[in-house]
Short mmCIF file of C-alpha atoms in Angstrom, two decimals:
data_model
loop_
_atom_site.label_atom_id
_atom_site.label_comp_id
_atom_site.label_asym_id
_atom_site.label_seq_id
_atom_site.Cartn_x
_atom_site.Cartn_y
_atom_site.Cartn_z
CA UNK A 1 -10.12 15.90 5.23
CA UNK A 2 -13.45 16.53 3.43
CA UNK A 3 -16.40 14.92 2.39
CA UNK A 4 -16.61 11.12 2.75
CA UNK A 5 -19.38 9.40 0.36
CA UNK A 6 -20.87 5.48 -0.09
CA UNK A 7 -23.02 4.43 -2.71
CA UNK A 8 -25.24 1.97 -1.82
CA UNK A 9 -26.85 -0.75 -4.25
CA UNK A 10 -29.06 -3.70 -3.26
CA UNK A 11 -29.59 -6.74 -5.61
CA UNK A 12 -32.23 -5.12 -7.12
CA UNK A 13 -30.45 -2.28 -8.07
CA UNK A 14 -32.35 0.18 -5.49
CA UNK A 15 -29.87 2.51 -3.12
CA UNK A 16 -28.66 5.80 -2.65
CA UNK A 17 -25.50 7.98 -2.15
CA UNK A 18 -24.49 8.64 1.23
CA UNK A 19 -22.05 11.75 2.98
CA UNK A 20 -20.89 11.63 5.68
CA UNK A 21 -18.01 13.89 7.78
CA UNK A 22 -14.85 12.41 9.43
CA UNK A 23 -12.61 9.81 8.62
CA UNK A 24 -14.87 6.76 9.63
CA UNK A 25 -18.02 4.83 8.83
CA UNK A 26 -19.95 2.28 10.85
CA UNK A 27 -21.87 -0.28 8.83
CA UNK A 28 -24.70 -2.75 10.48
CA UNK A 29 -28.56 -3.16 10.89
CA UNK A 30 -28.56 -1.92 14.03
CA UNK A 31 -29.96 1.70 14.41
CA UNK A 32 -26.96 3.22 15.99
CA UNK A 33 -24.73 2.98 13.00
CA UNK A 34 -23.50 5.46 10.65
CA UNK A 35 -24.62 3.57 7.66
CA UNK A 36 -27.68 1.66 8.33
CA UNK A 37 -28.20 -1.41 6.29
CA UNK A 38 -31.74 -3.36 7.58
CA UNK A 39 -31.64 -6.75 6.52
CA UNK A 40 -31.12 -9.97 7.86
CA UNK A 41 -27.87 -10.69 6.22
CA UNK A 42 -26.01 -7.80 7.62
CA UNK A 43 -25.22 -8.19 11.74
CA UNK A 44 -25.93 -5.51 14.25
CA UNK A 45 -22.42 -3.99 13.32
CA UNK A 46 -21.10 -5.44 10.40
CA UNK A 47 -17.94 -3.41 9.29
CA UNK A 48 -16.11 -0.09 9.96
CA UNK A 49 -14.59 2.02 6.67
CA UNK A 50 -11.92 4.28 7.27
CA UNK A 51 -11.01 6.94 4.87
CA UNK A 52 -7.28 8.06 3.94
CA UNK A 53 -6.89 9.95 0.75
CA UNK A 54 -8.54 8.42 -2.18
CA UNK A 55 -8.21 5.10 -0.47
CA UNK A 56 -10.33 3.37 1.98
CA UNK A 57 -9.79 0.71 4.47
CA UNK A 58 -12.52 -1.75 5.13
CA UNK A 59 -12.89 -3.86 7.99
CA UNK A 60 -15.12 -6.49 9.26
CA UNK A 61 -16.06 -6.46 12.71
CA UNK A 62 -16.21 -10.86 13.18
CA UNK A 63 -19.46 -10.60 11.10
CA UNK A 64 -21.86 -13.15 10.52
CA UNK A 65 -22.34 -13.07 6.73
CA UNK A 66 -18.64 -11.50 6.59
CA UNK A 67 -17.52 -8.85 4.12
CA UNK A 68 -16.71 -9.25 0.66
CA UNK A 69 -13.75 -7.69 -1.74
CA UNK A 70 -12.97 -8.60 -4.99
CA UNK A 71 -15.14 -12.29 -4.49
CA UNK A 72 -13.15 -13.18 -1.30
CA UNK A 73 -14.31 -12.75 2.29
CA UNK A 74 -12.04 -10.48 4.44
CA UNK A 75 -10.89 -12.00 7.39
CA UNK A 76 -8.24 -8.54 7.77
CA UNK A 77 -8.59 -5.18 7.09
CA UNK A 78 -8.54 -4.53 3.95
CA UNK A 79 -7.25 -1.57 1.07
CA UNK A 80 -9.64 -0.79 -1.13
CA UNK A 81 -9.74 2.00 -4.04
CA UNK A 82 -12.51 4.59 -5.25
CA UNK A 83 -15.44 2.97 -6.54
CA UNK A 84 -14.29 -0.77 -5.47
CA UNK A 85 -17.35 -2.68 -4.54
CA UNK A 86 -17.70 -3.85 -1.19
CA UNK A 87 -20.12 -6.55 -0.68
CA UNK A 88 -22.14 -6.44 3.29
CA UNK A 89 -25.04 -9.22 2.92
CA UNK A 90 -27.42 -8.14 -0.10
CA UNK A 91 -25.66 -4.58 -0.70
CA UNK A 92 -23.05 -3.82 -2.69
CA UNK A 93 -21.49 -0.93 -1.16
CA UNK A 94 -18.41 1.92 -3.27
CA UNK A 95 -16.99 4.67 -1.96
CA UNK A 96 -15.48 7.71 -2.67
CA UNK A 97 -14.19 10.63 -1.36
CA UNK A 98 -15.52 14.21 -1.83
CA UNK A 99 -18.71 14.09 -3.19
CA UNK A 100 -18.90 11.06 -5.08
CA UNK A 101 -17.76 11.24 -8.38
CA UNK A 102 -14.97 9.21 -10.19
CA UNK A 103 -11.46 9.57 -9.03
CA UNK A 104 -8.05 7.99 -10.02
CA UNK A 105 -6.58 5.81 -6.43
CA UNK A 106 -7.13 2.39 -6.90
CA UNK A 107 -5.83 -0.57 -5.49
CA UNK A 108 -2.99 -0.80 -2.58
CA UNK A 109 -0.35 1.86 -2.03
CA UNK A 110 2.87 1.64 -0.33
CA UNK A 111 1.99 4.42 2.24
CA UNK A 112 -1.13 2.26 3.23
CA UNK A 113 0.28 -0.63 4.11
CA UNK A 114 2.00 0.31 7.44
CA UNK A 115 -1.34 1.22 8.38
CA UNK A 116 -3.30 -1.46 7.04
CA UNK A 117 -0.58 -4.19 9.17
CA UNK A 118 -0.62 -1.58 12.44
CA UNK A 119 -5.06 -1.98 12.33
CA UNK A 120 -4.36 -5.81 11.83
CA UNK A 121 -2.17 -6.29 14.47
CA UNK A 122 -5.01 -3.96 16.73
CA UNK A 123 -8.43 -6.20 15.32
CA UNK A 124 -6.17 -9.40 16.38
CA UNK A 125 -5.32 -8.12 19.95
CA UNK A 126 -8.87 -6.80 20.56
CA UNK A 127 -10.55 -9.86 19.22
CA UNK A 128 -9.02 -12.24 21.69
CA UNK A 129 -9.83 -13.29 25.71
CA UNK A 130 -10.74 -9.21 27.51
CA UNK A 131 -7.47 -9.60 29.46
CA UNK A 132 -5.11 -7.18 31.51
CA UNK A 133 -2.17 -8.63 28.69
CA UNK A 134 -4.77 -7.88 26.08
CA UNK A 135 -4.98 -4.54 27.20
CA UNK A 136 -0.97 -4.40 27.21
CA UNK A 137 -0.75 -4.89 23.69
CA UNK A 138 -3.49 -2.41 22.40
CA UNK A 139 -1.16 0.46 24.29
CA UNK A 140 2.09 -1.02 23.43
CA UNK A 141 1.09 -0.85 19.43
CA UNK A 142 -0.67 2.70 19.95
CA UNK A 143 3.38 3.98 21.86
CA UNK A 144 4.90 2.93 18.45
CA UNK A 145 2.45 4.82 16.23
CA UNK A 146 3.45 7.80 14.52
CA UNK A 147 1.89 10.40 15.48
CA UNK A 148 0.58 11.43 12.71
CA UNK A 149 -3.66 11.04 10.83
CA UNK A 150 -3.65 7.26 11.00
CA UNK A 151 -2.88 7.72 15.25
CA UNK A 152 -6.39 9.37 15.28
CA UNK A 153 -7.64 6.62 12.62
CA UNK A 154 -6.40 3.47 15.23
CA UNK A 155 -7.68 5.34 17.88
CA UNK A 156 -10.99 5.55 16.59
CA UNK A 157 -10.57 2.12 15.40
CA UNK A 158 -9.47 0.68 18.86
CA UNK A 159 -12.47 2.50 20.28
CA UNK A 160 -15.07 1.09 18.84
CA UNK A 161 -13.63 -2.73 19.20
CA UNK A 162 -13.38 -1.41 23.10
CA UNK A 163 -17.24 -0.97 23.41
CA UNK A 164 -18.35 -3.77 25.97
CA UNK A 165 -14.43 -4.18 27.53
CA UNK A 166 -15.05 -3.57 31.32
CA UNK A 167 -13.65 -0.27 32.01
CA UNK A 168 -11.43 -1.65 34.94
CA UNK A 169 -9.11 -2.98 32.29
CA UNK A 170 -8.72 0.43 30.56
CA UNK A 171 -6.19 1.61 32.32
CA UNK A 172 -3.86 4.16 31.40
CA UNK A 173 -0.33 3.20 31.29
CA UNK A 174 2.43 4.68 33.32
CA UNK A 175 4.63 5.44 29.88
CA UNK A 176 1.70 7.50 29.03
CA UNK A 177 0.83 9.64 32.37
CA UNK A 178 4.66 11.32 32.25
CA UNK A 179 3.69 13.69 29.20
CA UNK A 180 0.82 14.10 31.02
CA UNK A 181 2.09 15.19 34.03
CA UNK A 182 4.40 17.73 32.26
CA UNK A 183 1.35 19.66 30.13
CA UNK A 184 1.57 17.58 26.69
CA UNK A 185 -1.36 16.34 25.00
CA UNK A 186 -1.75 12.82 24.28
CA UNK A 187 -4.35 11.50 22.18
CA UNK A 188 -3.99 8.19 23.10
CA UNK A 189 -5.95 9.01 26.55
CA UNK A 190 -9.30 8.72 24.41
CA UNK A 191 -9.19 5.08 25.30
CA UNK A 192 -8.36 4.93 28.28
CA UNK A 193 -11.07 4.74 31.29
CA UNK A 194 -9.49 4.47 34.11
CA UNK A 195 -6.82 7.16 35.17
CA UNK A 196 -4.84 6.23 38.73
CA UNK A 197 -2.64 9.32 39.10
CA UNK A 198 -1.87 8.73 43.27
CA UNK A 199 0.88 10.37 44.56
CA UNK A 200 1.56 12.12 41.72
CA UNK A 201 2.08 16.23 42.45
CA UNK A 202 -0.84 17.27 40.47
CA UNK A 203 -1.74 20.97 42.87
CA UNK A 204 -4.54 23.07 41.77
CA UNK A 205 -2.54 24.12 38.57
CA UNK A 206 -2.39 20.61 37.66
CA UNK A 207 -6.04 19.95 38.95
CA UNK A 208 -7.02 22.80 36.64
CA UNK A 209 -5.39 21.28 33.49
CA UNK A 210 -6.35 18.29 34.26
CA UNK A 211 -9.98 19.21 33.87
CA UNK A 212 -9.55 20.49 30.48
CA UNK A 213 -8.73 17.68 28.68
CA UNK A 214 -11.32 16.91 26.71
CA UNK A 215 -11.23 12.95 26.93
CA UNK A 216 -11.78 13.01 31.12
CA UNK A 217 -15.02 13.19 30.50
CA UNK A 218 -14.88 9.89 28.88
CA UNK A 219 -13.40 8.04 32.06
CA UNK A 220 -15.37 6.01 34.52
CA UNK A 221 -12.94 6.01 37.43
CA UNK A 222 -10.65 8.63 38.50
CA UNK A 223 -7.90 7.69 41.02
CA UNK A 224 -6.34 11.07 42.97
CA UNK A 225 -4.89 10.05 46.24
CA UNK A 226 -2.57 11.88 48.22
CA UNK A 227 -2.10 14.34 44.87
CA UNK A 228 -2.22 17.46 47.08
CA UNK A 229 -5.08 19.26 45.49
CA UNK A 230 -6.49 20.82 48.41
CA UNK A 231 -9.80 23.01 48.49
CA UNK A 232 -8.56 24.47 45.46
CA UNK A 233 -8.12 21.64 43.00
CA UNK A 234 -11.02 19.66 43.65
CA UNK A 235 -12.76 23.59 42.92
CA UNK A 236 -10.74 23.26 39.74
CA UNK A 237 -11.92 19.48 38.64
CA UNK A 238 -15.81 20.23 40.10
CA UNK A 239 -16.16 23.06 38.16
CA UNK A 240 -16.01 21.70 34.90
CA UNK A 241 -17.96 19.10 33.17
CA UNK A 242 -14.91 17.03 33.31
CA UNK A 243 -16.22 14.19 35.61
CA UNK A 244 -19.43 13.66 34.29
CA UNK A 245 -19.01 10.26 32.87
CA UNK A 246 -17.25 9.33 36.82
CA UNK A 247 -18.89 6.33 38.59
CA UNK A 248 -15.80 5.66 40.98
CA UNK A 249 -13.91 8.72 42.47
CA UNK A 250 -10.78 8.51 45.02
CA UNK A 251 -9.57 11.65 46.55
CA UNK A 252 -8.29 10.49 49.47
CA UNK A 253 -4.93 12.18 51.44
CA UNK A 254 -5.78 15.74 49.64
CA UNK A 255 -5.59 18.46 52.52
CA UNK A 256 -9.30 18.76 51.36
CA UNK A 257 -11.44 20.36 54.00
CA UNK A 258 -14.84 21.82 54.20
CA UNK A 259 -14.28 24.02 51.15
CA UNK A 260 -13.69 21.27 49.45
CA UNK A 261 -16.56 18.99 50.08
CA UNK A 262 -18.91 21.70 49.41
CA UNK A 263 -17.61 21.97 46.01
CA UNK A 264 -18.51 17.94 45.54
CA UNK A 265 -21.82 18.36 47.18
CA UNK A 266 -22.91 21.09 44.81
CA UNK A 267 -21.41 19.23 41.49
CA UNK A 268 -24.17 18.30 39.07
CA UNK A 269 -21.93 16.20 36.75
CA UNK A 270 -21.15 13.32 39.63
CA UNK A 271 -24.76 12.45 39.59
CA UNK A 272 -23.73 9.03 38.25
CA UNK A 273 -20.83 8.78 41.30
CA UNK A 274 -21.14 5.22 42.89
CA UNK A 275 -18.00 5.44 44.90
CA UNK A 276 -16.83 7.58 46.61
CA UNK A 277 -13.51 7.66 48.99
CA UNK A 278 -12.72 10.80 51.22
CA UNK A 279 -10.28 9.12 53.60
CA UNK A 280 -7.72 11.17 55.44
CA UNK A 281 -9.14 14.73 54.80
CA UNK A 282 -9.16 17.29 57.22
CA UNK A 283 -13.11 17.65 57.06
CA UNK A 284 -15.32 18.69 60.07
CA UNK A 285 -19.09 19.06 60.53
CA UNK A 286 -20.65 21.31 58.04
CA UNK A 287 -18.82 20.06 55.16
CA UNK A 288 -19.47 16.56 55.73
CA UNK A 289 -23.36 17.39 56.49
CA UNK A 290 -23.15 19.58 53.12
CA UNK A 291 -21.84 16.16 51.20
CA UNK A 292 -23.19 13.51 52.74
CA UNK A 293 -27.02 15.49 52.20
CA UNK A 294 -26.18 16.02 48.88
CA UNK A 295 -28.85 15.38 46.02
CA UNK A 296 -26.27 15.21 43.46
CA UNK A 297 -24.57 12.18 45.58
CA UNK A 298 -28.07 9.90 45.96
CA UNK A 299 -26.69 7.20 43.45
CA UNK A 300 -23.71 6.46 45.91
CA UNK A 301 -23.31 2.79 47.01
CA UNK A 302 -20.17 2.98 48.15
CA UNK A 303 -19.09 6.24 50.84
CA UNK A 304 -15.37 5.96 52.51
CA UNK A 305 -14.62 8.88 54.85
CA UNK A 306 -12.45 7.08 57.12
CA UNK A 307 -10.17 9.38 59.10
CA UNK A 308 -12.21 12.72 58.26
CA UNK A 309 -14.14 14.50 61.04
CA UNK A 310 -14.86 12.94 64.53
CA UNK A 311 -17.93 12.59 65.49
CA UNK A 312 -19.48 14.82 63.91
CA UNK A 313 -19.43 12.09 61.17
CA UNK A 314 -22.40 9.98 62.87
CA UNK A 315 -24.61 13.03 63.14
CA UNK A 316 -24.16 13.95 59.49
CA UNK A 317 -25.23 10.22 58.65
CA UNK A 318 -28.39 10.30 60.69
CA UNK A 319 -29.92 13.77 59.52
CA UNK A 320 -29.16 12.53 55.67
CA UNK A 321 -32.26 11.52 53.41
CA UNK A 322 -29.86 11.25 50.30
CA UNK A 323 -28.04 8.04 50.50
CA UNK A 324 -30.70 5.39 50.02
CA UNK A 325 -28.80 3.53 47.71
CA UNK A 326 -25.76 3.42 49.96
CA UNK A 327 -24.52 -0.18 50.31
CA UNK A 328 -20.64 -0.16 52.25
CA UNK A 329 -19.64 2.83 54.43
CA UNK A 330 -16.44 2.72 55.79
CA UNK A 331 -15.79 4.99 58.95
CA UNK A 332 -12.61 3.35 60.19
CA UNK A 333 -10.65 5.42 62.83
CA UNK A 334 -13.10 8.57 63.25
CA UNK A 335 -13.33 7.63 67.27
CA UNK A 336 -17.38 8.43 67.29
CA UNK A 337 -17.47 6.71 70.23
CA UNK A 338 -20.50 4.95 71.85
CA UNK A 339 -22.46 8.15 71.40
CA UNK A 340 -21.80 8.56 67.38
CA UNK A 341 -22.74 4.42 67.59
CA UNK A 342 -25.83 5.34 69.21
CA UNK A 343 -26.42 7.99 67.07
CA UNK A 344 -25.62 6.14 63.72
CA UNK A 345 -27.37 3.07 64.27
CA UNK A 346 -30.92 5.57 63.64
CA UNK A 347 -29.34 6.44 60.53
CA UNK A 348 -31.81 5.62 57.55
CA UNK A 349 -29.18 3.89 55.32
CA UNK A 350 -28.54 1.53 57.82
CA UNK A 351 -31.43 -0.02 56.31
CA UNK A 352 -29.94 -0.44 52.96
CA UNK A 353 -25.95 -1.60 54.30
CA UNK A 354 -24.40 -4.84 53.74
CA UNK A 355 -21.05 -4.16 54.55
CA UNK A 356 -20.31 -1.53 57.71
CA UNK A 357 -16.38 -0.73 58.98
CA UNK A 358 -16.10 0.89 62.39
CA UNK A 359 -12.39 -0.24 63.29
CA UNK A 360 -11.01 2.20 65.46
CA UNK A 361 -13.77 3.73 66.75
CA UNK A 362 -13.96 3.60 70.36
CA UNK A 363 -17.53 2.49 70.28
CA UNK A 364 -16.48 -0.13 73.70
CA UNK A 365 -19.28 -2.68 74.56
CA UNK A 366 -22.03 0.59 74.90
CA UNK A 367 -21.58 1.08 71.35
CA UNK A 368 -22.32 -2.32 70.49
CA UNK A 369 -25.27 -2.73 72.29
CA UNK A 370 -26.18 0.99 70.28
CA UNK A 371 -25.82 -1.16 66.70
CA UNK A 372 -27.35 -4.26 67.94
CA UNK A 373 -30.75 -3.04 69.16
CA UNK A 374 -31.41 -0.58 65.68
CA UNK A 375 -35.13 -0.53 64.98
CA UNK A 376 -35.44 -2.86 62.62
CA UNK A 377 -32.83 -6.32 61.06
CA UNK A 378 -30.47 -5.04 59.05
CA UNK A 379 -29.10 -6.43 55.54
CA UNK A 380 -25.54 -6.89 57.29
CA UNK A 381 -22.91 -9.11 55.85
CA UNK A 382 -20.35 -7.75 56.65
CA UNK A 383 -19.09 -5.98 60.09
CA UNK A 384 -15.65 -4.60 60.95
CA UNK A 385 -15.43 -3.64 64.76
CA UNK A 386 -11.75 -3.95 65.35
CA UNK A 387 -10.10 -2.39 67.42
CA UNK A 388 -12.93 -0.84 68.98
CA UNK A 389 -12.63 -1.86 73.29
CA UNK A 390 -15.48 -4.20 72.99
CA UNK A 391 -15.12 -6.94 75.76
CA UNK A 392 -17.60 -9.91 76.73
CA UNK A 393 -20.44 -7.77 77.36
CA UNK A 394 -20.63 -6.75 73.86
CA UNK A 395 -19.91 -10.21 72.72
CA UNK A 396 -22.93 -11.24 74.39
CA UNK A 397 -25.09 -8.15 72.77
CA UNK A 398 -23.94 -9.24 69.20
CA UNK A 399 -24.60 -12.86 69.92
CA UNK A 400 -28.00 -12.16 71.43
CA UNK A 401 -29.53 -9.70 68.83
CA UNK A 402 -31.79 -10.62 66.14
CA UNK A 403 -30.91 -7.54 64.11
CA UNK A 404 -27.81 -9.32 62.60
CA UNK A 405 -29.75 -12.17 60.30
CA UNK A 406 -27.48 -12.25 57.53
CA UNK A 407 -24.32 -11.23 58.61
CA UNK A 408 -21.55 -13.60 57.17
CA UNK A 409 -18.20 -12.04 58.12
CA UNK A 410 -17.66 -10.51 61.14
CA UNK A 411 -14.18 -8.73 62.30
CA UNK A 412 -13.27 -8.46 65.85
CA UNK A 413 -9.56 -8.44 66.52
CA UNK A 414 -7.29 -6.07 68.88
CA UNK A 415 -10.23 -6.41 71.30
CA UNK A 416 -10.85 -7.66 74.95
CA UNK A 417 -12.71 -10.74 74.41
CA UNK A 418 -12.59 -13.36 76.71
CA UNK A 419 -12.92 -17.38 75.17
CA UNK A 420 -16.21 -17.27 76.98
CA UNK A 421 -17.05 -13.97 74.18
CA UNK A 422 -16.00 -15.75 71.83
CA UNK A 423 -17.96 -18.83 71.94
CA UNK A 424 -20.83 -16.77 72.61
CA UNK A 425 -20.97 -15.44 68.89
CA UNK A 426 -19.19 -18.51 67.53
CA UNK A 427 -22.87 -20.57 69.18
CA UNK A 428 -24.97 -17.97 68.57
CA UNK A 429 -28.66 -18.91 67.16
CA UNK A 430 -29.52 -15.34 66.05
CA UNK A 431 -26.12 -15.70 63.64
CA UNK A 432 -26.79 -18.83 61.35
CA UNK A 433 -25.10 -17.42 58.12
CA UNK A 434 -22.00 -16.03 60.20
CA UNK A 435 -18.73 -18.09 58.21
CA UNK A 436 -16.21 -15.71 59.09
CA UNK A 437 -14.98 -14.46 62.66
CA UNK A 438 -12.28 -13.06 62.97
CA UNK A 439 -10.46 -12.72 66.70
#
């Protein structure tokens, strides 16, 4: 599209000329604009100017000071021509394509104004309440865009209205995953930051293509369950750069095995990963020590690898100096029995829980009395031992131990407790924050 230049002219008359590349310009005080203008009168970001042709399209961004064309201020973006001042606080800003000098556009053309209405109707959604129905609209304007230069134009529009959205809300449509699904770009995915693709056939082919889009590395949470990648496709997605930008990663139900978890262990780019779900994947002792005593995985706070690998799971836990920062692990229906409970309850990020599941477990009233004498109180809030055997005499350990201080919510259905149990823990000094029992 070539060159894209602003003169700038202050009320003294002191500026410059400005190039710049692409089809946008940021304007504001703050340092991390395109255009930097440092004075008072001009907000952190102050305006966005889009190039198209010999015309330009201005808009504010809810400005202080607002933005001025032809003596009014702009409360919608505006058409401008070549050399059409634009005044942002004490500057007086033109601009022009190429390399500056004089052209011929001025003024509003026909073929702008569909644009001009479609980046209207965009700043109007994106300027309201941060809402799931906000979020509708933005993707039901960008499936009735042309594809075409001013797609790319709203996109990069849309984006930069986005910054401080949570990312939770940026989820990608189902209209726009079928494309997806069957090979065809879509540049409308450079919004989006959340992808939920579960039970979708992706395969390692579709694992593999999947990782060479460029705009996955722009997502924040990455949804995969039960999408039959096995070993192979999580190879595929590790091996790229692709999930770099990942804090939240599900690949549960995948046929993954130890292969697999290797792959994640060793992957430099998930160094950001906070969550983490594994459940239902075939995994057995070395892979899960190779994962769970991965460097790469330190920043985890939240580990699920319910239904994985036995046992083996509590021993993996224990000999791990990597997951300091790990706040919720969810083991639910490994059957580690009282052993693994023994076994886990040395494990160093027990220190650093607040939320443990163990439903399912077999731990019986041995394994209780395993978690309730750990070394040290715990930061416990919440504990899920259902379905775990327990009977009185593990009632009685729970009520009894001093290593539960804070515990708030604590689960205990499809066991053997007596009423006797349960008033044990329901009077219990040692729990004084405990709100929630569940029998």
């Amino acid at each position: 599209m070539g060159g894209f230049t602003i003169l700038v002219r202050d009320r003294e008359g002191e500026g410059g000329r400005f190039v710049f590349e692409g089809r946008s310009v940021r304007v504001g005080r703050s340092a991390d604009n395109d255009l930097v203008l440092p004075r008072r009168r001009v907000s952190d970001r102050h305006a966005v100017i889009f190039r198209k042709g010999r015309r330009f399209i201005v808009v504010d961004l809810v400005s202080t000071q607002g933005t001025w064309v032809g003596g009014r201020r702009i409360s919608q973006p505006t058409v401008v021509g070549e050399g059409d001042p634009v005044e942002i606080g004490d500057f007086s800003l033109s601009c022009h394509a190429g390399d500056g000098g004089e052209g011929e556009a001025r003024g509003l053309s026909s073929d702008l104004v569909p644009t001009q209405e479609r980046l209207g109707a965009l700043r109007d959604a994106l300027y309201g309440e941060r809402t799931e129905g906000a979020w509708a609209r933005v993707c039901a304007l960008f499936d009735e865009w042309p594809e075409d230069d001013d797609l790319a134009l709203g996109l990069d529009y849309a984006d930069r209205l986005l910054v401080g959205w949570p990312d939770d809300l940026r989820r990608a449509p189902e209209l726009w995953k079928k494309p997806l699904l069957t090979g065809r770009p879509n540049p409308r995915f450079s919004i989006v930051r959340r992808l939920d693709l579960n039970y979708h056939f992706l395969g390692a082919a579709g694992a593999a293509a999947l990782a060479r889009m460029a705009w996955m590395a722009q997502l924040s949470a990455l949804s995969l369950r039960t999408a039959y990648l096995g070993d192979e496709g999580v190879e595929a997605l590790t091996a790229t750069s692709c999930l770099r930008g990942l804090r939240a990663l599900d690949l549960s139900h995948n046929e993954i095995g130890d292969r697999g978890a290797g792959s994640i262990a060793a992957c430099a780019h998930l160094e950001g990963l906070e969550r983490l779900t594994l459940d239902a994947n075939p995994l057995r002792g070395p892979g899960v020590l190779t994962l769970v005593g991965s460097s790469h995985l330190r920043g985890l706070r939240h580990l699920d690898l319910s239904n994985t690998s036995g046992r083996e799971l509590a021993t993996a836990l224990a000999a791990s100096t990597q997951l300091a920062s790990l706040e919720t692990l969810r083991l639910t229906d490994n059957a580690i029995g009282a052993d693994g409970a023994h076994i886990l309850a040395l494990a160093a990020c027990m220190k650093t829980l607040t939320a443990l599941h163990l439903s399912r477990n077999r731990i019986g009233d041995e394994g209780v009395m395993a978690l309730t004498s750990a070394p040290q109180p715990t930061r416990l809030t919440h504990l899920d031992l259902s379905h775990n055997e327990i009977g009185d005499a593990g009632a009685q350990a729970l009520a009894r131990s001093p290593q539960l201080p804070l515990l708030t919510h604590l689960d205990l259905t499809q066991n053997r407790l007596s009423p006797r149990g349960i008033q044990a823990i329901a009077n219990s000094p040692f729990l004084p924050r405990l709100d929630t029992l569940r029998v």
